[in-house]
PDB file of C-alpha atoms in Angstrom:
ATOM      1  CA  MET A   1     -58.975 -44.090  13.643  1.00 90.00           C
ATOM      2  CA  SER A   2     -61.457 -45.268  16.427  1.00 92.00           C
ATOM      3  CA  GLN A   3     -65.035 -44.273  16.789  1.00 92.00           C
ATOM      4  CA  TYR A   4     -66.773 -43.874  20.232  1.00 91.00           C
ATOM      5  CA  ALA A   5     -70.419 -42.961  20.811  1.00 93.00           C
ATOM      6  CA  LEU A   6     -70.804 -40.439  23.672  1.00 91.00           C
ATOM      7  CA  ARG A   7     -73.668 -39.632  25.871  1.00 95.00           C
ATOM      8  CA  ILE A   8     -73.212 -35.907  26.893  1.00 95.00           C
ATOM      9  CA  PRO A   9     -75.496 -34.069  29.008  1.00 97.00           C
ATOM     10  CA  ASP A  10     -77.424 -31.560  26.952  1.00 97.00           C
ATOM     11  CA  SER A  11     -76.163 -28.533  29.031  1.00 97.00           C
ATOM     12  CA  LEU A  12     -72.478 -29.650  28.505  1.00 97.00           C
ATOM     13  CA  ALA A  13     -72.981 -30.441  24.670  1.00 97.00           C
ATOM     14  CA  GLY A  14     -74.364 -26.743  24.475  1.00 97.00           C
ATOM     15  CA  TYR A  15     -71.455 -25.177  26.025  1.00 97.00           C
ATOM     16  CA  ALA A  16     -68.977 -27.444  23.887  1.00 97.00           C
ATOM     17  CA  LYS A  17     -71.046 -26.632  20.634  1.00 97.00           C
ATOM     18  CA  GLU A  18     -70.681 -22.731  21.537  1.00 98.00           C
ATOM     19  CA  LEU A  19     -67.032 -22.985  22.347  1.00 97.00           C
ATOM     20  CA  ALA A  20     -66.248 -24.919  19.165  1.00 98.00           C
ATOM     21  CA  ARG A  21     -68.135 -22.374  17.069  1.00 98.00           C
ATOM     22  CA  GLU A  22     -66.141 -19.571  18.831  1.00 98.00           C
ATOM     23  CA  ASP A  23     -62.966 -21.517  17.991  1.00 97.00           C
ATOM     24  CA  ASN A  24     -64.042 -21.998  14.467  1.00 98.00           C
ATOM     25  CA  VAL A  25     -63.706 -25.903  14.725  1.00 98.00           C
ATOM     26  CA  SER A  26     -65.898 -28.730  14.455  1.00 97.00           C
ATOM     27  CA  LEU A  27     -67.449 -30.181  17.753  1.00 96.00           C
ATOM     28  CA  ASN A  28     -65.691 -33.356  16.948  1.00 96.00           C
ATOM     29  CA  GLN A  29     -62.302 -31.465  16.726  1.00 97.00           C
ATOM     30  CA  PHE A  30     -63.066 -29.595  20.022  1.00 97.00           C
ATOM     31  CA  ILE A  31     -63.707 -32.899  21.815  1.00 97.00           C
ATOM     32  CA  VAL A  32     -60.642 -34.519  20.506  1.00 97.00           C
ATOM     33  CA  VAL A  33     -58.344 -31.494  21.616  1.00 97.00           C
ATOM     34  CA  ALA A  34     -60.151 -31.479  24.989  1.00 97.00           C
ATOM     35  CA  LEU A  35     -59.527 -35.149  25.399  1.00 97.00           C
ATOM     36  CA  ALA A  36     -55.898 -34.705  24.237  1.00 98.00           C
ATOM     37  CA  GLU A  37     -55.322 -31.956  26.787  1.00 98.00           C
ATOM     38  CA  LYS A  38     -56.763 -34.162  29.622  1.00 97.00           C
ATOM     39  CA  VAL A  39     -54.776 -37.263  28.609  1.00 98.00           C
ATOM     40  CA  SER A  40     -51.541 -35.013  28.350  1.00 98.00           C
ATOM     41  CA  ALA A  41     -52.128 -33.451  31.832  1.00 97.00           C
ATOM     42  CA  LEU A  42     -52.525 -36.787  33.450  1.00 97.00           C
ATOM     43  CA  LYS A  43     -49.600 -38.473  31.763  1.00 98.00           C
ATOM     44  CA  THR A  44     -47.484 -35.371  32.760  1.00 97.00           C
ATOM     45  CA  ALA A  45     -48.498 -35.608  36.387  1.00 95.00           C
ATOM     46  CA  ALA A  46     -47.828 -39.376  36.391  1.00 96.00           C
ATOM     47  CA  PHE A  47     -44.287 -38.729  34.766  1.00 96.00           C
ATOM     48  CA  PHE A  48     -43.204 -36.246  37.520  1.00 96.00           C
ATOM     49  CA  GLN A  49     -44.705 -38.541  40.307  1.00 95.00           C
ATOM     50  CA  GLU A  50     -42.474 -41.290  39.058  1.00 95.00           C
ATOM     51  CA  ARG A  51     -39.536 -39.128  38.760  1.00 94.00           C
ATOM     52  CA  ALA A  52     -40.048 -37.592  42.269  1.00 93.00           C
ATOM     53  CA  ALA A  53     -40.167 -41.101  43.614  1.00 94.00           C
ATOM     54  CA  ARG A  54     -36.793 -41.894  42.361  1.00 94.00           C
ATOM     55  CA  ALA A  55     -35.167 -38.646  43.609  1.00 93.00           C
ATOM     56  CA  ASP A  56     -32.303 -38.594  46.065  1.00 94.00           C
ATOM     57  CA  GLN A  57     -32.745 -35.361  48.028  1.00 92.00           C
ATOM     58  CA  GLU A  58     -29.462 -35.634  49.890  1.00 93.00           C
ATOM     59  CA  LYS A  59     -27.544 -36.063  46.434  1.00 94.00           C
ATOM     60  CA  ALA A  60     -29.526 -32.911  45.099  1.00 92.00           C
ATOM     61  CA  LEU A  61     -28.554 -30.852  48.077  1.00 93.00           C
ATOM     62  CA  SER A  62     -24.980 -31.783  47.840  1.00 93.00           C
ATOM     63  CA  ILE A  63     -24.920 -30.803  44.214  1.00 92.00           C
ATOM     64  CA  LEU A  64     -26.437 -27.448  45.174  1.00 89.00           C
ATOM     65  CA  ASP A  65     -23.923 -26.994  47.927  1.00 90.00           C
ATOM     66  CA  SER A  66     -21.033 -27.441  45.574  1.00 91.00           C
ATOM     67  CA  VAL A  67     -22.109 -24.511  43.445  1.00 87.00           C
ATOM     68  CA  LYS A  68     -19.812 -21.536  43.853  1.00 83.00           C
ATOM     69  CA  LYS A  69     -21.430 -18.679  45.868  1.00 84.00           C
ATOM     70  CA  GLN A  70     -22.133 -15.713  43.641  1.00 85.00           C
ATOM     71  CA  VAL A  71     -23.985 -12.426  43.858  1.00 87.00           C
ATOM     72  CA  PRO A  72     -27.198 -12.703  41.814  1.00 88.00           C
ATOM     73  CA  ILE A  73     -27.371 -10.722  38.566  1.00 91.00           C
ATOM     74  CA  VAL A  74     -29.377  -7.528  39.027  1.00 92.00           C
ATOM     75  CA  GLY A  75     -33.072  -8.441  38.895  1.00 91.00           C
ATOM     76  CA  ASP A  76     -32.401 -12.097  39.922  1.00 92.00           C
ATOM     77  CA  GLU A  77     -32.473 -11.441  43.653  1.00 90.00           C
ATOM     78  CA  LEU A  78     -34.755 -13.284  45.958  1.00 89.00           C
ATOM     79  CA  PRO A  79     -37.611 -11.108  47.327  1.00 88.00           C
ATOM     80  CA  ARG A  80     -37.109 -10.051  50.963  1.00 83.00           C
TER      81      ARG A  80
END
């Protein structure tokens, strides 16, 4: 496990302490979870950008065109 000393502005530290207390967790745990959420969001965005770069729009449209036309199930209709 790594340790990292942080310099956090007093106002931000105050908000973090308050939220950690409301969540019944330590400030350390609150910061670790917040960091994990941010890393996850950035990694997810990068994953989808990479996938989108490899996409073949013509192939995707041809696959959609090959699907049999059916009347939508009640409640699944597109809004008008």
